[in-house]
Amino acid sequence: MRGPGHFPALAAVLAVVAACTSQPPEVAGPAAEGPAPGESRYQHAQDGAPLRHIEPEDVADAVPRPDPILSAGNKSPYTVNGVTYQVLDDHSDYRARGIASWYGIKFDGHETSNGERYDLYQASAAHKTLPIPCYARVTNLDNGKSVVVRVNDRGPFHSERLIDLSYAAAVKLGYMETGTARVEVEVIDVAGVDDRRGSTAGDYRFLQLGAYSSPDKARNLQDALQALLASPVFISEVQSGESLLYRVRVGPMTAAGELQSVQQQLRTAGYDAGQPLP
């Protein structure tokens, strides 16, 4: 998709693989509308580096985690510019060498192929055939520098290029100024990844009913929900700044229609229907 001035616009790619992209729950309005005829959806006509430059030591590796592989962004096969691509069924042993490019301000803040938001200061990447999301270690073969990236986008749709890295990842590998580099890409196999690309149960298997700074409030809600529902109710802790948040969640729900049934039970009992999560 990308690289400074070298790849087709992301809009064209997403239009071709529209079935791949999940729509985030954003408020409708002028910002959510498409561009007028003849206009680009991007603020910047040309890609490039941001005004705020960073150093390699400022770039943190992506942290591999067992993110589920959903249908969003993984339509297969798909066709771009007359070329058909097949997303890999098994990518655990993937290793390849080729040319890496990078993309920057033109795409910053826009949706990736699986509906996430591209942040040029994070270590991420676009790849034509790896399932998304997944994680890979990318090594610059000319200087030995490496970075761990989260692959969450499609591209680059140039036959001679293997992978497109974020601005931050290119800085860490030392090729931001040259534009391209010879790299090796090796997938990081993460245990516990749930591949639900063909699941009849749908992409969402959990509901979040609340997030509290007080563990007692979270436990009270957990007890009340568990008395109401047959599905498991649990508390998931997450660090938020300097404190912990206690998230009350229902699931996993694996049967088709189970999540919708639970939401109806919650509404009937006077609760919010909850936030669906993968």
XYZ file of C-alpha atoms in Angstrom:
278
model
C 0.000 0.000 0.000
C 2.652 2.362 0.900
C 6.105 3.847 1.019
C 6.899 7.472 0.320
C 5.279 8.144 -3.020
C 5.728 4.621 -4.296
C 2.506 2.709 -3.636
C -1.169 2.984 -4.605
C -3.271 4.947 -2.151
C -4.631 3.048 0.797
C -8.138 4.007 -0.236
C -7.798 2.004 -3.431
C -6.558 -1.001 -1.547
C -9.343 -0.877 1.019
C -11.920 -0.460 -1.705
C -10.719 -3.643 -3.338
C -10.624 -5.575 -0.089
C -13.644 -3.860 1.458
C -14.886 -7.077 2.981
C -11.694 -7.204 5.018
C -12.234 -4.002 6.916
C -14.293 -3.855 10.085
C -16.013 -0.565 10.810
C -15.204 1.007 14.193
C -18.094 2.484 16.169
C -17.468 6.105 15.234
C -20.020 8.895 15.327
C -21.457 9.642 11.908
C -20.788 13.095 10.522
C -18.758 14.992 7.945
C -15.516 13.341 9.060
C -17.019 9.911 8.439
C -18.120 10.731 4.894
C -16.075 9.764 1.861
C -14.164 12.358 -0.177
C -15.936 14.326 -2.859
C -15.366 13.220 -6.468
C -11.810 14.006 -7.495
C -10.671 14.570 -3.925
C -8.357 12.354 -1.875
C -9.337 10.983 1.531
C -5.841 11.925 2.731
C -4.788 15.287 4.097
C -1.305 14.938 2.586
C -0.904 14.474 -1.162
C 2.592 13.016 -0.744
C 3.912 10.658 1.886
C 6.934 11.420 4.006
C 8.375 11.783 7.495
C 6.612 13.714 10.271
C 7.863 17.041 11.598
C 8.622 15.438 14.966
C 11.575 13.192 14.300
C 12.574 10.372 16.620
C 15.741 8.416 17.281
C 16.130 4.613 17.044
C 16.297 4.337 20.833
C 12.874 6.004 21.049
C 11.204 3.144 19.171
C 9.779 0.309 21.254
C 9.376 -3.161 19.790
C 5.812 -4.372 19.402
C 4.981 -6.810 22.202
C 3.692 -10.117 20.798
C 0.414 -11.242 22.331
C -2.132 -13.912 21.356
C -4.445 -11.655 19.362
C -7.207 -13.610 17.625
C -7.056 -13.729 13.830
C -10.469 -12.515 12.684
C -12.082 -12.144 9.287
C -11.289 -8.411 9.225
C -8.351 -7.821 6.896
C -8.011 -11.475 5.945
C -10.204 -11.875 2.885
C -8.590 -14.522 0.711
C -7.996 -14.556 -2.153
C -8.066 -10.835 -2.947
C -6.996 -8.893 -6.019
C -5.184 -5.553 -6.277
C -4.068 -3.994 -9.566
C -4.886 -7.199 -11.422
C -2.734 -9.387 -9.158
C -4.393 -11.987 -6.919
C -2.985 -12.754 -3.471
C -3.688 -15.680 -1.141
C -3.452 -15.064 2.610
C -1.407 -17.816 4.249
C -3.289 -20.488 6.199
C -0.208 -21.417 8.232
C 2.368 -18.706 8.843
C 4.139 -20.113 11.918
C 7.336 -20.993 10.006
C 7.324 -17.983 7.690
C 10.727 -16.512 6.893
C 11.600 -14.504 3.789
C 14.113 -11.995 2.471
C 13.368 -9.030 0.283
C 13.077 -5.262 0.083
C 11.369 -3.223 2.794
C 9.989 0.266 2.294
C 8.149 2.514 4.759
C 5.097 4.747 5.014
C 4.445 7.858 7.057
C 2.348 11.010 7.413
C -0.005 10.416 4.482
C -1.529 7.399 6.188
C -1.128 8.399 9.834
C -4.438 8.123 11.699
C -6.190 6.269 8.878
C -7.579 2.754 9.085
C -5.392 -0.233 8.381
C -6.851 -3.212 6.544
C -8.222 -4.755 9.740
C -9.808 -1.537 10.997
C -7.091 -0.434 13.405
C -5.592 3.059 13.240
C -2.154 3.526 11.744
C 0.222 5.283 14.142
C 3.509 6.119 12.443
C 5.301 6.249 15.814
C 4.468 2.591 16.583
C 6.354 -0.436 15.226
C 3.915 -1.879 12.712
C 3.934 -3.229 9.172
C 1.965 -4.096 6.059
C 2.369 -7.440 4.287
C 0.572 -8.939 1.309
C -0.046 -12.493 2.548
C 0.575 -12.844 6.298
C -2.601 -13.211 8.389
C -3.318 -10.051 10.343
C -2.699 -9.313 13.068
C 0.544 -11.192 13.634
C 4.053 -10.336 14.791
C 7.386 -10.533 13.009
C 11.028 -9.709 13.596
C 12.443 -7.656 10.734
C 16.234 -7.473 10.399
C 18.157 -5.043 8.214
C 20.628 -7.285 6.377
C 23.040 -4.415 5.754
C 23.550 -3.325 9.370
C 22.133 -6.147 11.511
C 19.585 -3.941 13.279
C 16.208 -5.509 14.025
C 12.724 -4.545 15.189
C 9.626 -6.484 16.230
C 6.536 -5.234 14.399
C 2.818 -5.868 14.558
C 1.567 -6.717 11.058
C -1.888 -5.169 10.736
C -2.150 -3.933 7.156
C -1.946 -5.039 3.520
C 0.776 -4.048 1.069
C 3.180 -3.063 -0.382
C 1.651 -3.717 -3.797
C 4.931 -3.457 -5.675
C 6.192 -6.742 -7.068
C 9.778 -6.185 -5.933
C 8.925 -5.261 -2.333
C 8.297 -7.668 0.514
C 7.095 -5.544 3.425
C 6.163 -1.972 4.278
C 7.196 -0.748 7.727
C 5.956 2.181 9.759
C 8.081 5.315 9.964
C 9.155 4.337 13.495
C 10.230 0.843 12.465
C 12.221 2.249 9.536
C 13.972 4.659 11.911
C 14.918 1.786 14.193
C 16.305 -0.215 11.269
C 18.283 2.780 10.018
C 16.830 3.165 6.521
C 14.300 5.969 6.930
C 16.412 8.385 4.879
C 17.232 5.933 2.076
C 13.623 4.748 1.727
C 14.295 1.030 1.285
C 16.489 -1.697 2.734
C 17.267 -5.376 2.286
C 15.607 -7.233 5.140
C 14.754 -10.626 6.528
C 11.240 -11.098 7.900
C 10.647 -13.880 10.421
C 7.244 -14.480 11.990
C 7.148 -14.751 15.781
C 4.972 -17.736 16.646
C 2.750 -16.778 19.600
C 1.136 -19.546 21.627
C -2.609 -19.424 22.180
C -3.607 -17.521 19.038
C -7.228 -18.244 18.135
C -7.686 -18.362 14.356
C -11.360 -17.600 13.762
C -11.297 -16.667 10.085
C -13.785 -19.425 9.262
C -15.717 -19.496 12.537
C -19.506 -19.643 12.390
C -19.634 -18.098 15.861
C -18.500 -14.742 14.490
C -15.609 -12.505 15.395
C -16.867 -11.392 18.802
C -16.879 -13.821 21.718
C -16.726 -11.571 24.790
C -18.766 -8.745 26.271
C -17.317 -6.107 28.554
C -19.828 -4.733 31.064
C -17.660 -2.331 33.000
C -14.177 -1.193 34.022
C -13.537 -0.065 37.591
C -10.668 1.291 39.632
C -12.227 -0.446 42.646
C -11.871 -4.256 42.758
C -14.871 -4.445 45.111
C -17.167 -2.769 42.579
C -15.912 -5.107 39.876
C -16.539 -8.169 42.069
C -20.042 -6.966 42.949
C -20.936 -6.686 39.274
C -19.312 -10.039 38.549
C -21.415 -11.725 41.256
C -24.631 -10.123 40.012
C -23.982 -11.101 36.405
C -22.947 -14.628 37.276
C -26.256 -15.110 39.104
C -28.064 -14.004 35.952
C -26.087 -15.669 33.163
C -25.010 -19.191 32.321
C -21.930 -17.906 30.456
C -18.708 -17.376 32.461
C -18.158 -13.949 34.030
C -14.606 -12.944 34.917
C -12.467 -9.964 35.880
C -9.540 -8.937 33.668
C -6.956 -6.560 35.129
C -5.152 -3.988 32.993
C -2.618 -1.312 33.872
C -3.929 2.202 33.229
C -1.296 4.812 33.970
C -0.130 4.209 37.517
C -3.224 2.276 38.619
C -5.072 -0.938 37.811
C -8.432 -1.169 36.084
C -10.669 -4.154 36.772
C -12.681 -5.047 33.663
C -15.790 -7.215 34.056
C -16.265 -9.477 31.059
C -18.585 -12.264 29.937
C -17.326 -15.128 27.777
C -15.975 -16.808 25.827
C -19.156 -17.504 23.879
C -18.500 -20.023 21.130
C -21.969 -21.032 19.933
C -23.542 -19.106 17.079
C -26.036 -16.589 18.449
C -24.897 -16.988 22.068
C -23.519 -13.466 22.335
C -26.746 -11.941 21.026
C -28.773 -14.088 23.433
C -26.684 -12.906 26.389
C -27.113 -9.294 25.297
C -30.873 -9.774 25.262
C -30.771 -11.261 28.770
C -28.792 -8.267 29.967
C -31.226 -5.767 28.456
C -34.202 -7.584 29.946
C -32.572 -7.445 33.391
C -31.912 -3.720 33.044
C -28.208 -3.870 32.229
C -26.355 -2.326 29.330
C -25.844 -4.785 26.452
C -22.077 -4.536 26.856
C -19.210 -3.902 24.479
C -18.515 -6.828 22.100
C -14.858 -7.857 22.016
C -12.929 -10.397 19.914
